[in-house]
Amino acid sequence: MGPQRKLIVALVPLLVALLGKCQSPDMLRSLPKNVSGYLVSRDGQFYVQPALENQSSNGERGVENESRANDEESWTEGGEESWRSDKEPVDGDDEDDDESWSSRRGSLWWWERGTRSRGFSIFGMLESAVGMVGKFLGGMIFEDEEDIESKDSAANYRGHQLLRLTAKTKKQVRYLQQLMTDEPDDVKFWTNPVKDKATDVLVSSRLLNDVKEFFREKGINYVMLMSDLEKAIKSQNPRMPKERRQDLFSSQGHAMTWKRYHRFKDVMGYLDYLASKYPQIVEVVSIGKSFEGRPLKIVKVSTGANVNGEPKPTIWIDAGMHAREWISVAVTTYILNQLVEKNENYTRLLDITDWVIMPVANPDGYEYTHTDDRLWRKTRSNHDAEPQDDTRQAPGFLHVVSQYTKWLFGGSCEGVDPNRNFHIHWGDDKIGASTDPCADTYQGPSPFSEPETRAISNYIMKNKKFIKSYLTMHSYSQMILCCGLTRTRPADFDDLMNIANKAKKAIAKVNGIEYRVGSAAELLYPTTGSSDDWAKEIAGIKNSFTIELRDRGNYGFLLPASQIIPTARETWAGVRVIARMSAAQGNNT
């Protein structure tokens, strides 16, 4: 046994013992005099659940609220919970005496916010350390990360409900924005609140009754889309037994099936398989490393120069920039499969275009969604204590120790939204991006602070002369978008919409699925620091689109694996239209 393993084996019982001691009731003596409580475990950390003297506990209040909610709410024929306000809200700004979410929570609110803050937690540190050391030790013993599906301490969404809201007034939008700010751990907005547009909100079981009552009081309509998110997560992706993976490697040389969502290792293995079996048209290149040291790989697909000996127009596609959007990775690898392994079906397309495809633009976050938190969106960087370094090694035991040392001397929030980190009006007026490191849309401490976004921008800038289309795959909402920054349309907006509308028609012909086309600022909301705006305005790539894949919210980020192939087929039809029209533009210039 090597020295690292001996150290780990020695530390495990020590950490377990410390964890047991720290959970002792003696630790509660440091509570304020007017507060009593008990320890609760949530999302891999321990917190004190307080209860002020002479006030019932949250659990008792929850039972009462649940009983009242069951009396007040009805069910539709489709099995969905729904509620509608009897009074139509009035859009006005003069109701200053209206009760806000924070004031409505009452005197307990300030303490709960403090105990749920993302700062130092000795309980969470020790419990999570045990889990991470155990995973690291398991990884050394089993070597294959696919054998370890997820951590025992992974985020659990049991009882969390996905609600769809419709804010009818600007005042209601402000209520939702305040709720989003005040309760980021318990109320997660999958889509931003916009007047007269659907807003999808995930509410924890802990605050479910309070939040629903708040919506009723404010006249905000809602419909329940999912009654238990944890059940949806567990049913989304069928497991693949180790024996099945081995059979696939033996029969086809890789583990990809497009009947399930695959881990990062499987995706990278498929890229290497393509490069090995089809070296005449495929080249795999690493353009950098992620924050945690994983390779940032792109695949070049080309049959060589055109008939005149000149370089062909290149189509760039990236996916997985937002870690939880698994369908984007699956669709992009399907496109690679068609271009390479079915290349005889697309000889004309390959005669006029080259392709550069990046299936996983955020590998750290993507892997984290498989092991720790299915709904993680950002990268996994930490800018409070980590230097920016493009030569990182894959995470190991010293990385674990480093993380918990940082937690001990000052907590921080990990990750940056890579699609708010590009150097295009970065930070302007905070439109669609956040300066809060704990927010899902955190823009980062500076443009291109992430090694992932720097690697993409460096490659594109070096090859922008040949790239005629930039496509970035996201989910969800079924849209083809351009121009995310403002409502001001670019001079060639009509050209972009012509391409997008023809792609939309091609998509609809496959399965009858309808996409919407337009600017992101009009169909969704304005954003800054997004990759498609950067590609068009800074890199000068004329045809720059964001493709938001299935669906429109029934499953959201948890699109079942059974929909991978239908989604991929229709998307591939639309992408081919964009590629052909881009090539035609290149021939006319």
Coordinates of C-alpha atoms in Angstrom, one line a residue:
M1 CA 0.0 0.0 0.0
G2 CA 1.5 3.3 -1.1
P3 CA 1.9 6.4 1.2
Q4 CA -1.2 8.1 -0.2
R5 CA -3.4 5.1 0.5
K6 CA -2.0 4.7 4.0
L7 CA -2.8 8.4 4.7
I8 CA -6.3 8.0 3.4
V9 CA -7.0 4.9 5.4
A10 CA -5.7 6.6 8.5
L11 CA -7.8 9.7 8.0
V12 CA -11.1 8.0 7.3
P13 CA -11.8 6.8 10.9
L14 CA -10.4 10.1 12.3
L15 CA -12.9 12.1 10.2
V16 CA -15.7 9.7 11.1
A17 CA -14.9 10.1 14.8
L18 CA -14.8 13.9 14.6
L19 CA -18.1 14.0 12.7
G20 CA -19.7 11.9 15.5
K21 CA -18.4 14.3 18.1
C22 CA -19.4 17.4 16.2
Q23 CA -23.0 16.1 16.1
S24 CA -23.1 16.0 19.9
P25 CA -25.9 18.0 21.5
D26 CA -23.1 19.8 23.4
M27 CA -22.4 21.7 20.2
L28 CA -25.7 23.4 20.5
R29 CA -24.7 25.4 23.6
S30 CA -23.4 28.2 21.4
L31 CA -26.9 29.1 20.2
P32 CA -28.3 32.5 21.1
K33 CA -30.2 32.5 24.4
N34 CA -33.6 33.0 22.8
V35 CA -33.1 30.2 20.3
S36 CA -33.4 26.4 20.6
G37 CA -33.1 23.9 17.8
Y38 CA -31.7 20.7 16.5
L39 CA -29.3 19.6 13.8
V40 CA -30.6 18.8 10.4
S41 CA -28.7 17.5 7.3
R42 CA -29.4 19.0 3.9
D43 CA -27.5 18.9 0.7
G44 CA -24.5 17.3 2.3
Q45 CA -24.1 19.8 5.2
F46 CA -25.4 20.1 8.8
Y47 CA -27.2 23.1 10.0
V48 CA -29.0 24.1 13.2
Q49 CA -32.7 24.1 12.7
P50 CA -33.8 26.8 15.1
A51 CA -37.2 27.3 16.9
L52 CA -37.8 30.5 18.9
E53 CA -39.2 30.0 22.4
N54 CA -43.0 30.0 22.6
Q55 CA -43.2 29.3 18.8
S56 CA -44.1 26.1 17.1
S57 CA -41.5 24.3 15.1
N58 CA -41.4 24.4 11.3
G59 CA -42.4 20.7 11.2
E60 CA -45.6 21.4 13.2
R61 CA -46.4 24.5 11.1
G62 CA -45.7 22.4 7.9
V63 CA -48.3 19.8 8.9
E64 CA -50.9 22.5 9.5
N65 CA -50.0 24.2 6.2
E66 CA -50.1 20.9 4.4
S67 CA -53.6 20.1 5.7
R68 CA -54.8 23.6 4.8
A69 CA -53.2 23.3 1.3
N70 CA -54.9 20.0 0.7
D71 CA -58.2 21.6 1.4
E72 CA -57.6 24.6 -0.8
E73 CA -56.0 23.0 -3.9
S74 CA -57.6 20.9 -6.5
W75 CA -56.3 18.5 -9.2
T76 CA -56.9 18.7 -12.9
E77 CA -57.9 15.8 -14.9
G78 CA -54.3 15.4 -16.1
G79 CA -53.2 14.9 -12.5
E80 CA -51.5 18.3 -12.2
E81 CA -52.1 20.5 -9.2
S82 CA -53.4 23.9 -10.1
W83 CA -54.5 27.1 -8.5
R84 CA -55.9 30.3 -9.9
S85 CA -56.5 33.5 -8.0
D86 CA -60.1 34.7 -7.8
K87 CA -59.1 38.3 -8.2
E88 CA -57.3 39.6 -11.3
P89 CA -54.2 41.5 -10.0
V90 CA -53.8 45.1 -10.7
D91 CA -50.6 46.4 -12.2
G92 CA -49.5 49.2 -10.0
D93 CA -46.5 50.6 -8.1
D94 CA -48.2 52.4 -5.3
E95 CA -48.9 49.5 -3.0
D96 CA -45.9 50.0 -0.8
D97 CA -47.7 48.5 2.2
D98 CA -47.8 45.1 0.6
E99 CA -46.1 42.4 2.5
S100 CA -42.9 41.2 1.0
W101 CA -41.5 37.7 1.1
S102 CA -38.9 38.4 3.7
S103 CA -41.3 40.2 6.1
R104 CA -43.8 37.5 5.6
R105 CA -41.4 34.9 6.8
G106 CA -41.5 36.5 10.3
S107 CA -39.0 36.8 13.1
L108 CA -37.5 33.4 12.3
W109 CA -36.4 34.4 8.8
W110 CA -33.2 36.3 9.9
W111 CA -31.9 33.2 11.8
E112 CA -32.7 30.7 9.1
R113 CA -30.9 32.8 6.5
G114 CA -27.9 32.9 8.7
T115 CA -27.8 29.1 9.3
R116 CA -28.3 28.5 5.6
S117 CA -25.6 30.9 4.4
R118 CA -22.8 29.4 2.4
G119 CA -20.0 30.2 4.8
F120 CA -18.1 27.9 7.0
S121 CA -19.8 24.9 8.5
I122 CA -17.7 22.5 10.6
F123 CA -20.5 19.9 10.4
G124 CA -20.7 20.1 6.6
M125 CA -17.0 20.2 6.2
L126 CA -16.4 17.0 8.1
E127 CA -19.3 15.0 6.6
S128 CA -18.4 16.1 3.1
A129 CA -14.8 15.4 3.7
V130 CA -15.6 11.8 4.7
G131 CA -17.7 11.4 1.5
M132 CA -15.0 12.9 -0.8
V133 CA -12.2 10.8 0.8
G134 CA -14.3 7.7 0.5
K135 CA -15.0 8.4 -3.1
F136 CA -11.3 9.1 -3.8
L137 CA -10.3 5.8 -2.1
G138 CA -13.0 4.0 -4.0
G139 CA -11.7 5.5 -7.2
M140 CA -8.2 4.2 -6.5
I141 CA -9.6 0.7 -5.7
F142 CA -12.0 0.4 -8.6
E143 CA -10.3 2.7 -11.0
D144 CA -13.4 3.0 -13.2
E145 CA -15.4 6.1 -12.2
E146 CA -18.5 4.6 -13.9
D147 CA -18.6 2.0 -11.1
I148 CA -19.4 4.8 -8.6
E149 CA -22.7 6.3 -9.8
S150 CA -23.1 9.0 -7.2
K151 CA -22.1 10.1 -3.7
D152 CA -24.2 9.2 -0.7
S153 CA -24.0 12.9 0.2
A154 CA -25.3 14.0 -3.3
A155 CA -28.0 16.6 -3.3
N156 CA -31.4 15.1 -2.7
Y157 CA -34.6 16.6 -4.2
R158 CA -37.1 14.4 -2.5
G159 CA -40.4 16.2 -2.2
H160 CA -39.3 19.2 -4.2
Q161 CA -41.9 20.4 -6.6
L162 CA -41.6 22.1 -9.9
L163 CA -44.2 24.9 -10.3
R164 CA -45.0 27.0 -13.4
L165 CA -46.0 30.6 -12.6
T166 CA -47.4 33.4 -14.6
A167 CA -46.7 36.9 -13.3
K168 CA -49.3 39.2 -14.7
T169 CA -48.0 42.5 -13.4
K170 CA -44.6 44.2 -12.9
K171 CA -45.3 44.1 -9.2
Q172 CA -45.6 40.3 -9.2
V173 CA -42.4 40.1 -11.2
R174 CA -40.7 42.0 -8.4
Y175 CA -42.1 39.7 -5.8
L176 CA -40.6 36.7 -7.7
Q177 CA -37.3 38.5 -8.1
Q178 CA -37.2 39.1 -4.3
L179 CA -38.1 35.5 -3.6
M180 CA -35.3 34.4 -5.9
T181 CA -32.8 36.6 -4.1
D182 CA -34.0 35.8 -0.5
E183 CA -34.2 32.0 -0.8
P184 CA -31.6 30.8 -3.4
D185 CA -31.2 27.4 -1.7
D186 CA -34.9 26.6 -1.4
V187 CA -36.4 28.3 -4.4
K188 CA -34.5 27.8 -7.6
F189 CA -35.8 29.6 -10.7
W190 CA -35.3 27.4 -13.8
T191 CA -36.4 30.4 -16.0
N192 CA -36.2 34.1 -15.1
P193 CA -39.4 35.8 -14.0
V194 CA -40.8 37.9 -16.9
K195 CA -44.2 39.6 -17.1
D196 CA -46.9 37.5 -19.0
K197 CA -44.4 34.7 -19.6
A198 CA -44.2 31.2 -17.9
T199 CA -41.7 31.0 -15.1
D200 CA -40.6 27.6 -13.9
V201 CA -39.6 27.4 -10.2
L202 CA -38.3 24.5 -8.1
V203 CA -39.4 24.8 -4.5
S204 CA -37.9 22.7 -1.7
S205 CA -40.2 20.6 0.5
R206 CA -39.1 22.6 3.4
L207 CA -40.6 25.9 2.1
L208 CA -43.3 24.5 -0.2
N209 CA -46.3 25.3 1.9
D210 CA -45.0 28.8 2.7
V211 CA -44.2 29.6 -0.9
K212 CA -47.5 28.4 -2.2
E213 CA -49.3 30.5 0.4
F214 CA -47.2 33.5 -0.6
F215 CA -48.2 33.0 -4.3
R216 CA -51.9 32.9 -3.3
E217 CA -51.6 36.1 -1.3
K218 CA -49.9 37.9 -4.2
G219 CA -52.4 36.6 -6.7
I220 CA -49.7 34.7 -8.7
N221 CA -51.1 31.8 -10.6
Y222 CA -49.2 28.5 -10.6
V223 CA -49.5 24.9 -11.9
M224 CA -47.5 22.0 -10.6
L225 CA -45.4 20.3 -13.3
M226 CA -43.6 17.8 -11.1
S227 CA -44.7 16.6 -7.7
D228 CA -41.4 15.0 -6.6
L229 CA -38.2 16.0 -8.4
E230 CA -36.1 13.2 -6.9
K231 CA -38.4 10.6 -8.5
A232 CA -38.0 12.3 -11.8
I233 CA -34.2 12.4 -11.5
K234 CA -34.1 8.7 -10.6
S235 CA -36.3 7.7 -13.6
Q236 CA -34.7 10.0 -16.1
N237 CA -31.6 7.9 -17.0
P238 CA -31.6 4.1 -17.0
R239 CA -28.6 2.6 -15.4
M240 CA -26.1 0.6 -17.4
P241 CA -24.7 -2.5 -15.7
K242 CA -20.9 -2.9 -15.9
E243 CA -21.4 -6.1 -17.9
R244 CA -23.4 -4.3 -20.5
R245 CA -20.7 -1.6 -20.9
Q246 CA -18.1 -4.4 -21.4
D247 CA -20.3 -6.0 -24.0
L248 CA -20.6 -2.7 -25.9
F249 CA -16.9 -2.2 -25.8
S250 CA -16.4 -5.7 -27.2
S251 CA -19.0 -5.4 -29.9
Q252 CA -18.7 -1.8 -31.1
G253 CA -15.5 -0.3 -29.5
H254 CA -17.3 2.2 -27.3
A255 CA -20.1 2.5 -24.7
M256 CA -22.3 5.1 -26.4
T257 CA -25.9 4.1 -27.0
W258 CA -28.1 7.3 -27.2
K259 CA -30.6 5.4 -25.1
R260 CA -29.2 6.9 -21.9
Y261 CA -27.1 9.9 -20.8
H262 CA -23.5 9.0 -20.6
R263 CA -20.7 10.2 -18.2
F264 CA -17.8 12.3 -19.3
K265 CA -15.5 9.3 -19.5
D266 CA -17.8 7.5 -22.0
V267 CA -18.1 10.7 -24.2
M268 CA -14.3 11.2 -24.3
G269 CA -13.8 7.5 -25.0
Y270 CA -16.2 7.9 -28.0
L271 CA -14.2 10.8 -29.4
D272 CA -11.0 8.8 -29.2
Y273 CA -12.7 5.8 -30.8
L274 CA -13.8 8.0 -33.8
A275 CA -10.3 9.3 -34.2
S276 CA -8.8 5.8 -34.1
K277 CA -11.3 4.2 -36.5
Y278 CA -11.7 7.1 -38.9
P279 CA -8.3 8.9 -39.0
Q280 CA -8.8 10.0 -42.6
I281 CA -11.7 12.4 -41.6
V282 CA -11.5 12.8 -37.8
E283 CA -8.9 14.5 -35.6
V284 CA -9.4 15.0 -31.8
V285 CA -7.6 18.0 -30.3
S286 CA -7.3 19.1 -26.7
I287 CA -7.5 22.9 -26.6
G288 CA -6.9 23.2 -22.8
K289 CA -7.8 21.8 -19.4
S290 CA -10.8 22.6 -17.2
F291 CA -10.4 24.0 -13.7
E292 CA -10.2 20.5 -12.2
G293 CA -7.8 19.3 -14.9
R294 CA -10.1 17.5 -17.3
P295 CA -9.3 17.8 -21.0
L296 CA -11.2 20.2 -23.2
K297 CA -11.5 18.2 -26.4
I298 CA -12.8 19.2 -29.8
V299 CA -13.4 17.0 -32.8
K300 CA -12.5 18.1 -36.3
V301 CA -14.4 16.4 -39.1
S302 CA -13.1 17.1 -42.6
T303 CA -12.7 15.3 -45.9
G304 CA -10.0 17.8 -46.9
A305 CA -10.0 21.0 -49.1
N306 CA -12.8 21.7 -51.6
V307 CA -12.5 21.0 -55.4
N308 CA -10.5 24.2 -55.8
G309 CA -8.0 23.3 -53.1
E310 CA -9.4 25.9 -50.7
P311 CA -10.5 25.5 -47.1
K312 CA -14.2 24.9 -46.7
P313 CA -16.5 26.9 -44.5
T314 CA -16.4 25.5 -40.9
I315 CA -19.4 24.9 -38.7
W316 CA -18.7 25.1 -34.9
I317 CA -20.9 23.4 -32.4
D318 CA -20.5 23.3 -28.6
A319 CA -22.7 21.7 -26.0
G320 CA -22.8 21.1 -22.2
M321 CA -21.8 24.7 -21.4
H322 CA -24.5 24.5 -18.7
A323 CA -23.7 21.3 -16.9
R324 CA -27.3 20.2 -16.1
E325 CA -28.4 20.3 -19.8
W326 CA -27.6 16.7 -20.5
I327 CA -29.6 16.6 -23.7
S328 CA -27.2 19.0 -25.4
V329 CA -24.3 16.6 -24.9
A330 CA -26.3 13.6 -26.2
V331 CA -27.5 15.5 -29.3
T332 CA -24.0 16.7 -30.2
T333 CA -22.5 13.2 -29.9
Y334 CA -25.3 12.0 -32.1
I335 CA -24.5 14.6 -34.7
L336 CA -20.9 13.4 -34.6
N337 CA -22.1 9.8 -35.1
Q338 CA -24.0 10.8 -38.2
L339 CA -21.2 12.9 -39.7
V340 CA -18.5 10.2 -39.1
E341 CA -20.0 6.8 -38.8
K342 CA -22.8 7.5 -41.3
N343 CA -20.6 9.7 -43.5
E344 CA -21.7 7.9 -46.7
N345 CA -25.2 9.5 -46.2
Y346 CA -23.7 13.0 -46.1
T347 CA -21.0 13.1 -48.7
R348 CA -22.4 16.2 -50.3
L349 CA -22.6 18.0 -47.0
L350 CA -19.0 17.0 -46.2
D351 CA -17.9 18.1 -49.6
I352 CA -18.9 21.7 -48.8
T353 CA -18.4 22.0 -45.1
D354 CA -15.9 21.2 -42.3
W355 CA -17.0 20.7 -38.7
V356 CA -15.5 21.5 -35.3
I357 CA -17.5 20.0 -32.5
M358 CA -17.0 20.3 -28.7
P359 CA -19.5 17.9 -27.0
V360 CA -18.7 18.9 -23.4
A361 CA -17.7 22.5 -22.9
N362 CA -18.0 22.3 -19.1
P363 CA -16.6 18.9 -18.1
D364 CA -16.2 19.6 -14.4
G365 CA -19.8 20.8 -14.0
Y366 CA -21.1 18.0 -16.2
E367 CA -19.4 15.3 -14.1
Y368 CA -20.6 17.0 -11.0
T369 CA -24.2 16.7 -12.1
H370 CA -23.7 12.9 -12.3
T371 CA -22.1 12.5 -8.9
D372 CA -23.2 15.4 -6.6
D373 CA -26.0 17.6 -7.8
R374 CA -28.1 16.8 -10.9
L375 CA -29.2 20.5 -11.2
W376 CA -25.7 22.1 -11.1
R377 CA -25.3 24.7 -13.8
K378 CA -21.9 26.4 -13.5
T379 CA -18.3 25.5 -13.7
R380 CA -16.5 24.2 -10.6
S381 CA -13.9 27.0 -10.1
N382 CA -13.1 28.8 -6.9
H383 CA -11.7 32.2 -7.3
D384 CA -11.3 33.1 -3.7
A385 CA -8.2 30.9 -3.2
E386 CA -7.3 29.3 -6.4
P387 CA -4.9 30.8 -9.0
Q388 CA -5.9 30.8 -12.6
D389 CA -3.8 28.0 -14.2
D390 CA -4.2 26.2 -17.5
T391 CA -1.9 23.4 -16.5
R392 CA -4.0 21.8 -13.7
Q393 CA -3.9 18.1 -12.9
A394 CA -7.0 16.0 -12.4
P395 CA -8.4 16.2 -8.9
G396 CA -6.8 14.1 -6.3
F397 CA -6.4 13.8 -2.5
L398 CA -4.4 17.0 -2.2
H399 CA -7.2 18.8 -4.0
V400 CA -9.6 17.4 -1.4
V401 CA -7.5 18.7 1.4
S402 CA -7.1 22.1 -0.3
Q403 CA -10.9 22.5 -0.7
Y404 CA -11.6 21.8 3.0
T405 CA -8.7 24.0 4.2
K406 CA -10.4 26.9 2.2
W407 CA -13.7 26.1 3.8
L408 CA -12.2 26.1 7.3
F409 CA -10.7 29.6 6.9
G410 CA -13.6 31.1 5.0
G411 CA -16.4 29.7 2.9
S412 CA -17.0 30.5 -0.7
C413 CA -19.3 29.5 -3.5
E414 CA -18.0 27.5 -6.4
G415 CA -18.5 28.0 -10.1
V416 CA -19.1 30.6 -12.8
D417 CA -21.8 30.6 -15.4
P418 CA -19.7 30.1 -18.6
N419 CA -22.4 31.6 -20.7
R420 CA -22.1 34.9 -18.8
N421 CA -18.3 34.9 -18.8
F422 CA -17.5 35.9 -22.4
H423 CA -16.0 39.3 -23.1
I424 CA -19.0 40.9 -24.7
H425 CA -20.5 43.8 -22.7
W426 CA -19.4 41.7 -19.6
G427 CA -21.0 43.2 -16.5
D428 CA -22.9 46.0 -18.3
D429 CA -25.8 47.0 -16.1
K430 CA -25.9 43.4 -14.7
I431 CA -28.4 42.4 -17.5
G432 CA -29.2 38.7 -17.1
A433 CA -26.1 38.1 -15.1
S434 CA -25.2 38.2 -11.4
T435 CA -22.2 39.5 -9.4
D436 CA -23.1 37.1 -6.6
P437 CA -20.7 34.1 -6.6
C438 CA -23.5 32.0 -5.2
A439 CA -25.9 32.8 -8.0
D440 CA -26.5 30.4 -10.9
T441 CA -25.8 33.2 -13.3
Y442 CA -22.6 34.5 -11.7
Q443 CA -20.6 36.2 -14.4
G444 CA -17.2 35.5 -12.7
P445 CA -14.7 38.0 -11.4
S446 CA -13.6 39.0 -14.8
P447 CA -14.3 38.2 -18.5
F448 CA -12.8 34.8 -19.5
S449 CA -11.9 34.0 -15.9
E450 CA -12.7 30.4 -16.6
P451 CA -10.1 28.1 -18.4
E452 CA -13.1 26.6 -20.3
T453 CA -14.2 29.9 -21.8
R454 CA -10.7 31.1 -22.5
A455 CA -9.9 27.9 -24.4
I456 CA -13.0 28.2 -26.6
S457 CA -12.3 31.9 -27.3
N458 CA -8.6 31.3 -28.0
Y459 CA -9.4 28.6 -30.5
I460 CA -12.2 30.5 -32.3
M461 CA -10.2 33.7 -32.6
K462 CA -7.3 31.8 -34.2
N463 CA -9.6 30.1 -36.7
K464 CA -12.4 32.7 -37.1
K465 CA -11.5 33.2 -40.8
F466 CA -12.9 29.8 -41.6
I467 CA -15.8 29.5 -39.1
K468 CA -19.0 30.6 -40.8
S469 CA -21.5 29.4 -38.2
Y470 CA -21.4 29.2 -34.5
L471 CA -24.0 27.0 -32.8
T472 CA -24.2 26.5 -29.1
M473 CA -26.6 23.8 -27.8
H474 CA -28.7 24.4 -24.7
S475 CA -32.0 23.4 -23.1
Y476 CA -34.8 23.9 -22.6
S477 CA -37.6 25.8 -24.4
Q478 CA -37.5 24.7 -28.1
M479 CA -36.1 27.9 -29.7
I480 CA -33.5 29.0 -32.2
L481 CA -32.1 32.3 -30.8
C482 CA -29.8 35.0 -31.8
C483 CA -28.9 38.5 -30.4
G484 CA -29.1 38.0 -26.6
L485 CA -27.8 41.3 -25.4
T486 CA -30.4 43.9 -26.3
R487 CA -33.7 44.3 -28.2
T488 CA -31.8 46.3 -30.9
R489 CA -31.6 44.0 -33.9
P490 CA -28.4 43.7 -36.0
A491 CA -28.3 44.9 -39.6
D492 CA -28.4 41.3 -40.9
F493 CA -31.2 40.2 -38.6
D494 CA -33.5 39.3 -41.5
D495 CA -30.8 37.0 -42.9
L496 CA -30.4 35.3 -39.6
M497 CA -34.2 34.8 -39.3
N498 CA -34.4 33.4 -42.8
I499 CA -31.9 30.7 -41.9
A500 CA -33.6 30.1 -38.5
N501 CA -37.0 29.8 -40.0
K502 CA -35.9 27.3 -42.6
A503 CA -34.1 25.3 -39.8
K504 CA -37.4 25.4 -37.8
K505 CA -39.3 23.9 -40.7
A506 CA -36.8 21.1 -41.2
I507 CA -37.1 20.3 -37.4
A508 CA -40.9 20.2 -37.6
K509 CA -40.9 17.8 -40.5
V510 CA -39.1 15.1 -38.5
N511 CA -41.4 14.7 -35.5
G512 CA -43.8 17.6 -35.7
I513 CA -42.1 19.4 -32.9
E514 CA -42.5 23.2 -33.2
Y515 CA -39.6 25.6 -32.4
R516 CA -39.8 29.3 -32.0
V517 CA -37.3 31.7 -33.6
G518 CA -36.2 35.2 -32.7
S519 CA -33.8 37.1 -30.5
A520 CA -33.1 35.9 -27.0
A521 CA -33.8 39.4 -25.7
E522 CA -37.3 39.2 -27.1
L523 CA -38.3 35.6 -26.5
L524 CA -36.5 35.2 -23.2
Y525 CA -34.6 38.1 -21.6
P526 CA -31.5 40.1 -22.3
T527 CA -28.1 38.7 -21.2
T528 CA -24.5 39.9 -21.1
G529 CA -21.4 37.8 -21.6
S530 CA -23.0 35.1 -23.7
S531 CA -21.1 33.1 -26.2
D532 CA -23.3 33.6 -29.2
D533 CA -23.2 37.4 -28.9
W534 CA -19.4 37.2 -28.5
A535 CA -19.0 34.9 -31.5
K536 CA -21.0 37.3 -33.7
E537 CA -19.8 40.7 -32.5
I538 CA -16.2 40.0 -31.5
A539 CA -15.2 36.9 -33.5
G540 CA -17.2 38.2 -36.5
I541 CA -19.0 34.9 -37.2
K542 CA -22.1 35.9 -39.2
N543 CA -24.4 33.0 -38.4
S544 CA -24.4 32.7 -34.6
F545 CA -27.3 30.8 -32.9
T546 CA -28.2 29.4 -29.6
I547 CA -30.4 26.3 -30.1
E548 CA -32.6 25.6 -27.0
L549 CA -33.6 21.9 -27.3
R550 CA -36.6 20.0 -25.9
D551 CA -38.8 20.5 -24.1
R552 CA -41.0 23.4 -23.1
G553 CA -41.1 22.6 -19.4
N554 CA -43.0 19.3 -18.8
Y555 CA -39.6 17.7 -18.0
G556 CA -37.3 20.8 -18.3
F557 CA -33.7 19.8 -17.5
L558 CA -34.8 16.2 -16.8
L559 CA -35.8 15.2 -20.3
P560 CA -36.1 11.4 -20.2
A561 CA -33.4 9.4 -22.0
S562 CA -36.2 7.9 -24.3
Q563 CA -36.3 11.3 -26.0
I564 CA -32.7 11.5 -26.9
I565 CA -32.9 10.0 -30.3
P566 CA -36.1 11.8 -31.4
T567 CA -34.6 15.1 -30.2
A568 CA -31.3 14.4 -31.9
R569 CA -32.8 13.5 -35.2
E570 CA -34.9 16.6 -35.5
T571 CA -32.0 18.8 -34.3
W572 CA -29.7 17.3 -36.9
A573 CA -32.2 18.1 -39.6
G574 CA -32.2 21.8 -38.6
V575 CA -28.4 21.9 -38.2
R576 CA -27.9 20.6 -41.7
V577 CA -30.0 23.4 -43.1
I578 CA -27.9 26.0 -41.2
A579 CA -24.7 24.4 -42.5
R580 CA -25.8 24.3 -46.1
M581 CA -27.0 27.9 -46.1
S582 CA -23.8 29.0 -44.4
A583 CA -21.7 27.2 -47.0
A584 CA -23.8 28.9 -49.8
Q585 CA -23.0 32.3 -48.2
G586 CA -19.3 31.4 -48.1
N587 CA -19.3 30.6 -51.8
N588 CA -20.9 33.9 -52.6
T589 CA -18.3 36.0 -50.8

